[in-house]
Short mmCIF file of C-alpha atoms in Angstrom, two decimals:
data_model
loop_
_atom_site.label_atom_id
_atom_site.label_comp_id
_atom_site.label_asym_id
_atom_site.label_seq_id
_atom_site.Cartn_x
_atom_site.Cartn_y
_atom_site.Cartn_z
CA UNK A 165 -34.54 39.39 4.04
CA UNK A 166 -35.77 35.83 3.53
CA UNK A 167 -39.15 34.97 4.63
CA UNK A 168 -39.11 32.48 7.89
CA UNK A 169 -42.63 32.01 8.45
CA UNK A 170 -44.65 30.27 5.56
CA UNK A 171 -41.07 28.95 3.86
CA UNK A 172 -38.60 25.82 4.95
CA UNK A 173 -35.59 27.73 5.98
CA UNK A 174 -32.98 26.44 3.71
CA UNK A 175 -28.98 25.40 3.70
CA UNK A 176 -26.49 25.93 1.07
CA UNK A 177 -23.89 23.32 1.20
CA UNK A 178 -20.99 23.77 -0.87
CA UNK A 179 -18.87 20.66 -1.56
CA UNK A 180 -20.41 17.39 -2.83
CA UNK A 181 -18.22 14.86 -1.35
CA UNK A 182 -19.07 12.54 2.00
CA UNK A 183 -19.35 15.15 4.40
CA UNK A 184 -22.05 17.62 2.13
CA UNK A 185 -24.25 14.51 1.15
CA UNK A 186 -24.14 14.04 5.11
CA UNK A 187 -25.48 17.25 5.44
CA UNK A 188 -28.08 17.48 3.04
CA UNK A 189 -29.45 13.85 4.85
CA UNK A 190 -29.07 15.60 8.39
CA UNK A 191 -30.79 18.72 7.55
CA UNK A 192 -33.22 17.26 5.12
CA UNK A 193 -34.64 15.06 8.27
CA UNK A 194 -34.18 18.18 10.47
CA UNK A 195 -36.89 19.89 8.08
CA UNK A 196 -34.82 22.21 6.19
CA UNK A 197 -34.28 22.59 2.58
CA UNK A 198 -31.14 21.57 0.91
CA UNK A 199 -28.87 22.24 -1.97
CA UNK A 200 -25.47 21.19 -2.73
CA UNK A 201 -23.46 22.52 -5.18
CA UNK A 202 -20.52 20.45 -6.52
CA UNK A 203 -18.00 21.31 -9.10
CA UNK A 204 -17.70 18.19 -10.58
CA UNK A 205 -19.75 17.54 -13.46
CA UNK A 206 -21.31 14.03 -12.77
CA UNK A 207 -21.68 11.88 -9.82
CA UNK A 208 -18.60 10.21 -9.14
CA UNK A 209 -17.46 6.24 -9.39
CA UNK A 210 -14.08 6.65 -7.79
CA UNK A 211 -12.53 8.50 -5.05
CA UNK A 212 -10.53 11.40 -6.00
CA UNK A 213 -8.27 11.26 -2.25
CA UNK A 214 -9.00 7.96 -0.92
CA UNK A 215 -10.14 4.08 -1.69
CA UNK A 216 -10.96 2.56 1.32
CA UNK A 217 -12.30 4.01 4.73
CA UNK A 218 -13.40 2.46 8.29
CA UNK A 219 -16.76 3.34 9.88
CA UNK A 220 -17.01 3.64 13.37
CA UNK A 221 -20.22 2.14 15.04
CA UNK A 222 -21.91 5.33 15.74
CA UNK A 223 -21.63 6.76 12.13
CA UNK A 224 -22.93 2.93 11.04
CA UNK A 225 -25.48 3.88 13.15
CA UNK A 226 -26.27 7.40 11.74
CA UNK A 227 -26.09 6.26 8.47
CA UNK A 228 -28.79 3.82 8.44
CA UNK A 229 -31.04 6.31 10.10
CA UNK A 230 -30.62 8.39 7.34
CA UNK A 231 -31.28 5.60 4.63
CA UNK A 232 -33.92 3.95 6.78
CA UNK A 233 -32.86 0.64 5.72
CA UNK A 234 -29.75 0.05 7.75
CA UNK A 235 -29.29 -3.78 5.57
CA UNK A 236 -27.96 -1.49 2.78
CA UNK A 237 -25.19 -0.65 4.69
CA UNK A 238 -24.31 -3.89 6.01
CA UNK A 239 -24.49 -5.40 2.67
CA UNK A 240 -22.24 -3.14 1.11
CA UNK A 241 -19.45 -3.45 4.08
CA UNK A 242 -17.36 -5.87 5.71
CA UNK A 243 -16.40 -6.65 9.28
CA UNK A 244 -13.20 -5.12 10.89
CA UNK A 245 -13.52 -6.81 13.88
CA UNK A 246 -9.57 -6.86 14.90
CA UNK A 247 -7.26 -4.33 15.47
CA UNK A 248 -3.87 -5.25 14.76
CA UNK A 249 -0.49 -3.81 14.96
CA UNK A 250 2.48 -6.25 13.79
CA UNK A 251 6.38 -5.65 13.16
CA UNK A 252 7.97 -6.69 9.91
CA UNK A 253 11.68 -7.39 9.67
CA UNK A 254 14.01 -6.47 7.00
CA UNK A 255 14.38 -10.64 6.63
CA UNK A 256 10.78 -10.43 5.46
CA UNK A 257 8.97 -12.06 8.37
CA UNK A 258 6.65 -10.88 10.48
CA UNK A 259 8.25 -11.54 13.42
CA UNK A 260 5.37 -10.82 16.42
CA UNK A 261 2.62 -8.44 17.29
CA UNK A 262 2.62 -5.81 19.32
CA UNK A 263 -0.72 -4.78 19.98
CA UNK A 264 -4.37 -6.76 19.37
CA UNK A 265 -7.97 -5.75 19.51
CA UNK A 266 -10.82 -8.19 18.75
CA UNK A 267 -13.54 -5.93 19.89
CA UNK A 268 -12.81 -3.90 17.04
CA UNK A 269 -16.27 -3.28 15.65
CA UNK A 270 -15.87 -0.82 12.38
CA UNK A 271 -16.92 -1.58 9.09
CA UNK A 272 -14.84 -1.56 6.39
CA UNK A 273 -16.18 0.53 2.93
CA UNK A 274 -15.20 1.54 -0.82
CA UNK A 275 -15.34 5.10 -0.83
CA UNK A 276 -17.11 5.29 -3.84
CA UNK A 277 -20.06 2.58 -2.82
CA UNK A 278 -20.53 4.69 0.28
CA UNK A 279 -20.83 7.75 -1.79
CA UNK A 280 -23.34 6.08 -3.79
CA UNK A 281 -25.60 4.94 -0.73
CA UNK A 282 -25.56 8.54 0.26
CA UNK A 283 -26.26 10.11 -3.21
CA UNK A 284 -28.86 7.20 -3.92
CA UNK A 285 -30.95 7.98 -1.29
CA UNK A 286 -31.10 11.68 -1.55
CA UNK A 287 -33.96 13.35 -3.61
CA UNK A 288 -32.69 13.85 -7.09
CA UNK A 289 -32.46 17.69 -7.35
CA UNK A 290 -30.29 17.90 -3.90
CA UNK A 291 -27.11 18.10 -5.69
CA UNK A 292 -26.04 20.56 -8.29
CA UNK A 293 -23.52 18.87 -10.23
CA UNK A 294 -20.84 21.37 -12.04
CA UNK A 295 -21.50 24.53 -10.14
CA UNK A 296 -17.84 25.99 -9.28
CA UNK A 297 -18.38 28.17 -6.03
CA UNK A 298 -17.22 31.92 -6.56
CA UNK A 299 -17.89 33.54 -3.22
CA UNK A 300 -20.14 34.50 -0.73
CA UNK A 301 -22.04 37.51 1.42
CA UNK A 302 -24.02 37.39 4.43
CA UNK A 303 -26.78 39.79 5.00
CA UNK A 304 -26.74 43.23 6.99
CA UNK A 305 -29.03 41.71 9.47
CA UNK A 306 -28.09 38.14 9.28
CA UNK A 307 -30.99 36.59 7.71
CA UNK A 308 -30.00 35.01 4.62
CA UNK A 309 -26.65 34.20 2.69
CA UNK A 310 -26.04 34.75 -0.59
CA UNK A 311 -23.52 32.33 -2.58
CA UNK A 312 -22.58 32.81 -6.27
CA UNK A 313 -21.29 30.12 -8.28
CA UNK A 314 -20.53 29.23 -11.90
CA UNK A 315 -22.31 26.86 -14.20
CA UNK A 316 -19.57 25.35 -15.80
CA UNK A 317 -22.09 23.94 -18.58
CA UNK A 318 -23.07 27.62 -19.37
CA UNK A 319 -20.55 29.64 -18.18
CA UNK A 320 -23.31 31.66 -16.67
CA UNK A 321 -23.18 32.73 -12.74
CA UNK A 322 -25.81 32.48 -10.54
CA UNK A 323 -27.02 33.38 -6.80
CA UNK A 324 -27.70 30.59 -5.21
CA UNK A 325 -30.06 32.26 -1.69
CA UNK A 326 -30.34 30.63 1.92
CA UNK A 327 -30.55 31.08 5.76
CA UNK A 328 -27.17 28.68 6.21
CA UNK A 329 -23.85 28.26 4.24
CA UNK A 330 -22.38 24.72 5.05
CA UNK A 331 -18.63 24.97 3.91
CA UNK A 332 -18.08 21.02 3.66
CA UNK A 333 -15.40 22.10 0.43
CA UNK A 334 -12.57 20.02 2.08
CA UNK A 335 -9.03 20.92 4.27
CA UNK A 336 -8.14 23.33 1.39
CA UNK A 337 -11.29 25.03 2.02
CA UNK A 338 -11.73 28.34 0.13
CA UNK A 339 -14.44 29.49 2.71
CA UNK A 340 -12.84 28.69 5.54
CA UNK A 341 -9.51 30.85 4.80
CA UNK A 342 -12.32 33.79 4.44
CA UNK A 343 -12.20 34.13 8.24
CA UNK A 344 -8.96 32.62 8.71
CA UNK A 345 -6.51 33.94 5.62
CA UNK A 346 -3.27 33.25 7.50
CA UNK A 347 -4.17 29.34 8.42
CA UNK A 348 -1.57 27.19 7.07
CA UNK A 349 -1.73 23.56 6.90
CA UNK A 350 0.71 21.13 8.29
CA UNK A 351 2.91 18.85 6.44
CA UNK A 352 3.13 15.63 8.60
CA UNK A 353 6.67 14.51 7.32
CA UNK A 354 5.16 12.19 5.26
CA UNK A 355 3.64 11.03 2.10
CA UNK A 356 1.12 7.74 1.84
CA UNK A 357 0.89 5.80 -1.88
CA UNK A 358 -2.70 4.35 -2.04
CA UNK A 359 -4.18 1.74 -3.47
CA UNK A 360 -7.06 -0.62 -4.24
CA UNK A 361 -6.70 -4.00 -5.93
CA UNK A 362 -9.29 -5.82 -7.63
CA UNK A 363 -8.76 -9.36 -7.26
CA UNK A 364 -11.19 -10.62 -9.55
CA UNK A 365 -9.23 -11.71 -12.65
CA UNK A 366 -6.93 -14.83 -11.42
CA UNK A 367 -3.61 -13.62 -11.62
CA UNK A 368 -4.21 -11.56 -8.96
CA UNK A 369 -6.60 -13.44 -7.23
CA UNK A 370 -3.68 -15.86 -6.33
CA UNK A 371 -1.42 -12.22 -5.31
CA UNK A 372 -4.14 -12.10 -2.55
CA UNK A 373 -4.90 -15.89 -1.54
CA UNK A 374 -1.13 -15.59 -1.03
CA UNK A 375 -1.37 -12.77 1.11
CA UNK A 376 -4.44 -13.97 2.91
CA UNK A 377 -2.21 -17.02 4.06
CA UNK A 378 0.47 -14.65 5.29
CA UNK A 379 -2.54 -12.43 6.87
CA UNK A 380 -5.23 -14.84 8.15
CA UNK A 381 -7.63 -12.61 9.79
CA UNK A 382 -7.77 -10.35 6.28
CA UNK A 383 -11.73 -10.13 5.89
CA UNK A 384 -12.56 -9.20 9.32
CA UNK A 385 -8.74 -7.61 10.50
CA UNK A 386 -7.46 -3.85 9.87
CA UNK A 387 -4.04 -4.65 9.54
CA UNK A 388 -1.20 -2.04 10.36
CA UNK A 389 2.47 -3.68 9.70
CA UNK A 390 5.36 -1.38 11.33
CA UNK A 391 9.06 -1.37 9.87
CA UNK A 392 11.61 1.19 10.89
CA UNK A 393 10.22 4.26 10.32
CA UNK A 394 7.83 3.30 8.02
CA UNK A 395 4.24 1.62 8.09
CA UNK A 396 1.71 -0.21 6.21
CA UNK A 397 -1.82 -0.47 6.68
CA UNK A 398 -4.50 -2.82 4.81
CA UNK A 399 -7.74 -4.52 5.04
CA UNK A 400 -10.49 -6.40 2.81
CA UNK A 401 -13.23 -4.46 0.76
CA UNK A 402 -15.86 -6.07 -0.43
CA UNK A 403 -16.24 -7.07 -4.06
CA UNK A 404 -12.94 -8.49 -4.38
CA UNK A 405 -10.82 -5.54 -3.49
CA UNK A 406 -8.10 -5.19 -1.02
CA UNK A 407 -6.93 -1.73 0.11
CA UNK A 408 -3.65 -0.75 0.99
CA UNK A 409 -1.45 2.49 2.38
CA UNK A 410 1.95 3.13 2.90
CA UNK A 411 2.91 5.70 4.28
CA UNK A 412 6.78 7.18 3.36
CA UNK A 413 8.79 9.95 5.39
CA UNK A 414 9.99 12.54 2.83
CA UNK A 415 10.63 16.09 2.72
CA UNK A 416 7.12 17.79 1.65
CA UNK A 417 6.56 17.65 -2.08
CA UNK A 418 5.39 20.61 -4.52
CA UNK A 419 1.83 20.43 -4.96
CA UNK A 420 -0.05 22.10 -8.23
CA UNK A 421 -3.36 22.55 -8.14
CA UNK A 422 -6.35 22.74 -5.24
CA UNK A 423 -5.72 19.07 -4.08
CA UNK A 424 -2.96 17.20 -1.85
CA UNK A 425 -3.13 14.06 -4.38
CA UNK A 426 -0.04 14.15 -6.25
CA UNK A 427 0.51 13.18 -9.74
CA UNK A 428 2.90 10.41 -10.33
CA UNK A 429 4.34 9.03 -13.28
CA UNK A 430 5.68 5.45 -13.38
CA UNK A 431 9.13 5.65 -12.92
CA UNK A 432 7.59 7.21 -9.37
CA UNK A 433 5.63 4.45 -9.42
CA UNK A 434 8.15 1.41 -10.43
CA UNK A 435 10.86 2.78 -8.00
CA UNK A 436 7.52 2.28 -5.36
CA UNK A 437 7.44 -0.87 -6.17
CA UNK A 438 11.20 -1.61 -5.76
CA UNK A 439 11.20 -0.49 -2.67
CA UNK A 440 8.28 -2.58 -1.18
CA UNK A 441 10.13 -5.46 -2.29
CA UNK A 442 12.65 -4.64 -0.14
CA UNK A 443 10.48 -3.19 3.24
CA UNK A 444 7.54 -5.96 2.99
CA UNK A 445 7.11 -9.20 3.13
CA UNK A 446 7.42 -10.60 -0.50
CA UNK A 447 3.24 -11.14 -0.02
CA UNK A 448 2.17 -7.76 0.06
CA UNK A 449 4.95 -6.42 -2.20
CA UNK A 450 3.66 -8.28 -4.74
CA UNK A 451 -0.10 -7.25 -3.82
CA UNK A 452 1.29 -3.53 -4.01
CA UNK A 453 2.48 -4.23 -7.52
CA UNK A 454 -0.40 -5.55 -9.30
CA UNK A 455 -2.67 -2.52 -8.23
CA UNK A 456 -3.43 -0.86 -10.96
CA UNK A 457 -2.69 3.10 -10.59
CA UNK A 458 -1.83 3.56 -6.78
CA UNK A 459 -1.85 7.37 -6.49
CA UNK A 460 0.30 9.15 -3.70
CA UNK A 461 -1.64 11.52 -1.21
CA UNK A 462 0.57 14.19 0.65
CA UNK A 463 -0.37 13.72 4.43
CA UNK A 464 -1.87 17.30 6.09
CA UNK A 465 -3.35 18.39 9.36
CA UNK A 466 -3.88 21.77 11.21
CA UNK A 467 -3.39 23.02 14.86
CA UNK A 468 -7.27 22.80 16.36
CA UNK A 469 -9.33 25.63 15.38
CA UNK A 470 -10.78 28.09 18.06
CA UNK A 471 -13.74 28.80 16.01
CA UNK A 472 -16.12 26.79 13.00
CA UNK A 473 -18.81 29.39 12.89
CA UNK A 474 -19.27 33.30 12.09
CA UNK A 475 -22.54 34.50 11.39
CA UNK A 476 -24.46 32.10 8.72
CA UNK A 477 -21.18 30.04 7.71
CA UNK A 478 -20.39 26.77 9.27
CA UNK A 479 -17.92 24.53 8.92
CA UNK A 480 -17.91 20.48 8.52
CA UNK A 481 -15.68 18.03 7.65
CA UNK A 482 -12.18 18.36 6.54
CA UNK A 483 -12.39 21.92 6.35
CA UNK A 484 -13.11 22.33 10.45
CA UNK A 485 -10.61 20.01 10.89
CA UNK A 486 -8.03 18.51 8.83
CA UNK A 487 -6.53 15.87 10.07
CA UNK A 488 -4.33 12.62 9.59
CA UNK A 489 -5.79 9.16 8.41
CA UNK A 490 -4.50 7.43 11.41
CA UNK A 491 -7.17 7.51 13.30
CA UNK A 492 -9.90 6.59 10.97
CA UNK A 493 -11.64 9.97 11.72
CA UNK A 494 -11.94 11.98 8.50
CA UNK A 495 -14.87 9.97 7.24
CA UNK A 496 -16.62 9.25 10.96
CA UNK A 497 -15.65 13.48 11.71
CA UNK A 498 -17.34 14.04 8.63
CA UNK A 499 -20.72 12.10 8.99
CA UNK A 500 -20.72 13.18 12.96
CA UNK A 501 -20.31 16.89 12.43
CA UNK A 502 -23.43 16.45 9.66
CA UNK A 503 -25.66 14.98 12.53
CA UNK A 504 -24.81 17.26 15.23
CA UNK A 505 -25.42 19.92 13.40
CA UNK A 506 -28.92 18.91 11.86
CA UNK A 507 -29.78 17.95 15.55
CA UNK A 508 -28.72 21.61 16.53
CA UNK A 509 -30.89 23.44 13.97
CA UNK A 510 -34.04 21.19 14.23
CA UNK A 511 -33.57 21.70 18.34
CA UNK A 512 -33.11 25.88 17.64
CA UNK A 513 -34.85 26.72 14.84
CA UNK A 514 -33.57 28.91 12.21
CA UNK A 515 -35.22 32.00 14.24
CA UNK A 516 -32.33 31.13 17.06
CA UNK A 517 -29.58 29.85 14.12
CA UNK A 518 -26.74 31.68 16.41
CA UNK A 519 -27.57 29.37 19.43
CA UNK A 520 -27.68 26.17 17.35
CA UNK A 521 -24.18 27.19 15.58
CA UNK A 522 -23.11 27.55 19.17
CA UNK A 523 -24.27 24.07 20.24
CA UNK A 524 -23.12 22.46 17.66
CA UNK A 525 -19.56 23.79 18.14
CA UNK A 526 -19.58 23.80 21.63
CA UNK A 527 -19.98 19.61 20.95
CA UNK A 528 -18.06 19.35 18.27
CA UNK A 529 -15.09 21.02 18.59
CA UNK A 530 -13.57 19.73 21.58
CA UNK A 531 -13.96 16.08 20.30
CA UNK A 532 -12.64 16.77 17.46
CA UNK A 533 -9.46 18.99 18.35
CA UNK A 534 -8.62 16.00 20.78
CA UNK A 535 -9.22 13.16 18.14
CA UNK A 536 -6.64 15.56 14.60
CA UNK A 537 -4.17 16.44 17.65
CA UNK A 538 -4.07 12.14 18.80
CA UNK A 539 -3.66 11.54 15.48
CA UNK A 540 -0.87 13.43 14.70
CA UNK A 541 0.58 11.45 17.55
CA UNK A 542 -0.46 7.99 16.43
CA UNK A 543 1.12 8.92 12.69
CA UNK A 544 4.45 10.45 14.32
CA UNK A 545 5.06 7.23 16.58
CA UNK A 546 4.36 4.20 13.75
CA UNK A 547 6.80 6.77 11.76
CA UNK A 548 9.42 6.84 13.99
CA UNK A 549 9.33 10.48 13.88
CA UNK A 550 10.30 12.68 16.98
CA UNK A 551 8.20 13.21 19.65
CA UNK A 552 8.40 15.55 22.89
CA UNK A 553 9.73 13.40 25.67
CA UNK A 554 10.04 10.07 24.12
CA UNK A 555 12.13 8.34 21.65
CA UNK A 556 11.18 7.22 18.40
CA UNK A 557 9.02 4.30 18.52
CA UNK A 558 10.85 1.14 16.76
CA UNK A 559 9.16 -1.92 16.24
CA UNK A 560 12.26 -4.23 16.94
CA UNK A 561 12.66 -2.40 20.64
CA UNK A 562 9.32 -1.24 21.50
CA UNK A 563 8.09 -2.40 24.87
CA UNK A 564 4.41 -3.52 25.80
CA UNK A 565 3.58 -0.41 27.00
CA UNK A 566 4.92 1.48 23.89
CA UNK A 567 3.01 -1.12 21.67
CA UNK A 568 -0.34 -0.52 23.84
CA UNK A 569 -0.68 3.52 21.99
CA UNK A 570 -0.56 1.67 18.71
CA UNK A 571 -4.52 0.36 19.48
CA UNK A 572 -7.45 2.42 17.53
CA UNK A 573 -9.43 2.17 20.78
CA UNK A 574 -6.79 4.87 22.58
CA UNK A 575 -8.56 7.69 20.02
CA UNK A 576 -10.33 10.16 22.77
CA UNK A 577 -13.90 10.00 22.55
CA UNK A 578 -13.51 6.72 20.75
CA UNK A 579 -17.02 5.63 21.90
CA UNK A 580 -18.90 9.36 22.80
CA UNK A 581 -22.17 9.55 21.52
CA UNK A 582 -23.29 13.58 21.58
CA UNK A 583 -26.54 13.65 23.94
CA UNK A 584 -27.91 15.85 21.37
CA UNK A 585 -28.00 12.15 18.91
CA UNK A 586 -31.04 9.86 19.28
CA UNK A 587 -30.32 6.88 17.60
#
């Protein structure tokens, strides 16, 4: 039994990535101790599964509370201001737009200069960097969880002791398939090649002036361009970066390893590159050949789950909900979850940890089974993929009506703010 009384109680997070430095800021300002153990070896510079992300105005908001200087965040973002959806012909032309938002108010981040804001402003023994978690046991009267891990420097394992176990280890979590061993994920019908390209050397500085003449709302516009069953998405980072996605319907790929980032080699990559030249206007194609190593990400989601607690375990993030990029929730998921929850436990107290886990499902949950399950929706219609009563959406055809779903600002509980969140 841990003691409660003259001690902090204290959270093990396992999973270094967005959502655990989340937690550790939530639960650090909440009054608990935090570690976070991380399998990597060092802090990283680059994103593993992603390049650029959108934050939605409440997780702006949460995030400055958490680094107390809200400016940093600004001045490491950019505007997306406008929404907009746009068809692209096979005569390379963008022909019209079908749907428009200028009270779009997300900002758009580098993955990896988010991560750093986050791990900057943590205290420096929070995170402990190449410890590979093993497994986990809870207490016979639900006190304390134990969590061993390997030191990969060593090769020694450890216990690592607490009152909480955060699983914020991603959709593939291990800990989540301990309650749940039969959950499978669920291939969307599609794949997405990634990229970011720096635009500082002048080569492809003129790549993107071009583009930004094609596209002139890049800067302060998410962009989504919709061919027959295919789409594009890109917007401005700043720093002289410009992120791209395009997503591909294929038949779902072999993955190795624990990750749904494939390897590619560059015959993968040149016949890519072929075939933008032949879907997107001759502006972008030639934007989406001068990145330098686009990677290809195999696109995942799960049915809702009916539960993200059991006993001292909770779940955050990608592993309580996996869902599609479409919506730009992964990130915004991730960063709400972490507030709720620290909210929850510094309401409850770890003496009533059952009724805070409960609260912070009870919020949770149904926001976020709404937002993976629309979507799923929003990925299978700019795919032209099947849907239950209703044809394939295509961008040639599509009435106003049809190109009204396309709009970010459709996502349910697009502008909820918890009750339990005092901003």
């Amino acid at each position: 039994m841990m003691e409660t009384e003259t001690r902090k109680p204290k959270a093990v997070v396992v999973g270094g990535s967005i959502a655990g430095l989340s937690a550790a800021h939530s639960l650090l300002l909440a009054g608990w101790d935090v570690v976070v153990l991380e399998k990597t070896c060092s802090s990283p510079t680059g994103s593993p599964t992603g390049a650029g992300l959108g934050l939605d105005p409440l997780s702006q908001k949460i995030i400055g509370s958490w680094l107390g200087q809200p400016h940093l965040l600004q001045n490491s973002t950019l505007p997306l201001s406008i929404d907009q959806n746009q068809a692209t012909y096979g005569e390379k032309k963008i022909s019209r737009i079908l749907s428009r938002d200028e009270k779009f108010n997300f900002r758009a981040a580098y993955w990896a200069d988010l991560y750093s804001l986050l791990y900057n402003a943590l205290p420096s023994n929070i995170v402990l960097w190449g410890h590979f978690f093993l497994s986990f046991s809870v207490s016979s009267d639900k006190t304390c969880v134990t969590v061993k891990c390997k030191v990969l420097q060593t090769g020694d394992t450890i216990d690592v002791i607490g009152h909480l176990l955060i699983a914020a280890d991603g959709c593939l979590s291990s800990i989540r398939q301990n309650f749940i061993p039969d959950l499978k994920l669920r291939y969307s019908g599609y794949c997405a090649w990634r990229g970011v390209l720096d635009f500082s050397d002048n080569e492809s500085f003129e790549a993107v002036m071009d583009l930004k003449k094609a596209y002139e709302d890049l800067g302060k516009c998410l962009y989504f361009d919709l061919n027959s069953e295919t789409h594009s998405v890109f917007y401005e980072l700043l720093n002289k970066r410009m992120n791209w996605i395009w997503y591909i319907n294929q038949p779902e790929p072999e993955l190795k390893g624990n990750s749904v980032t494939m390897k590619v080699s560059s015959d993968m990559t040149e016949e890519m590159h072929e075939s933008a030249e032949k879907v997107w206007v001759p502006e972008l194609a030639r934007v989406i050949r001068k990145t330098k190593e686009p990677f290809l990400n195999v696109i995942y989601d799960c049915d809702p789950l009916q539960w993200i607690f059991w006993d001292n375990v909770v779940l955050i993030g990608d592993a309580a909900h996996p869902t599609t990029p479409h919506g730009l929730r992964s990130t915004n998921m991730s960063i709400l979850d972490a507030a709720v929850l620290g909210k929850c436990l510094e309401k409850w107290g770890v003496d009533n940890l059952n009724s805070a886990l409960e609260e912070y499902q009870s919020i949770r949950l149904p926001v976020a089974s709404a937002q993976v399950l629309h979507s799923r929706r929003l990925g299978r219609i700019k795919q032209g993929l099947e849907l239950l009563n209703r044809r394939p959406f295509d961008p040639r055809t599509a009435s106003q009506e049809d190109c009204e779903e396309l709009m970010q600002k459709n996502m349910p509980f697009f502008t909820y703010v918890p009750s339990v969140l005092v901003l």
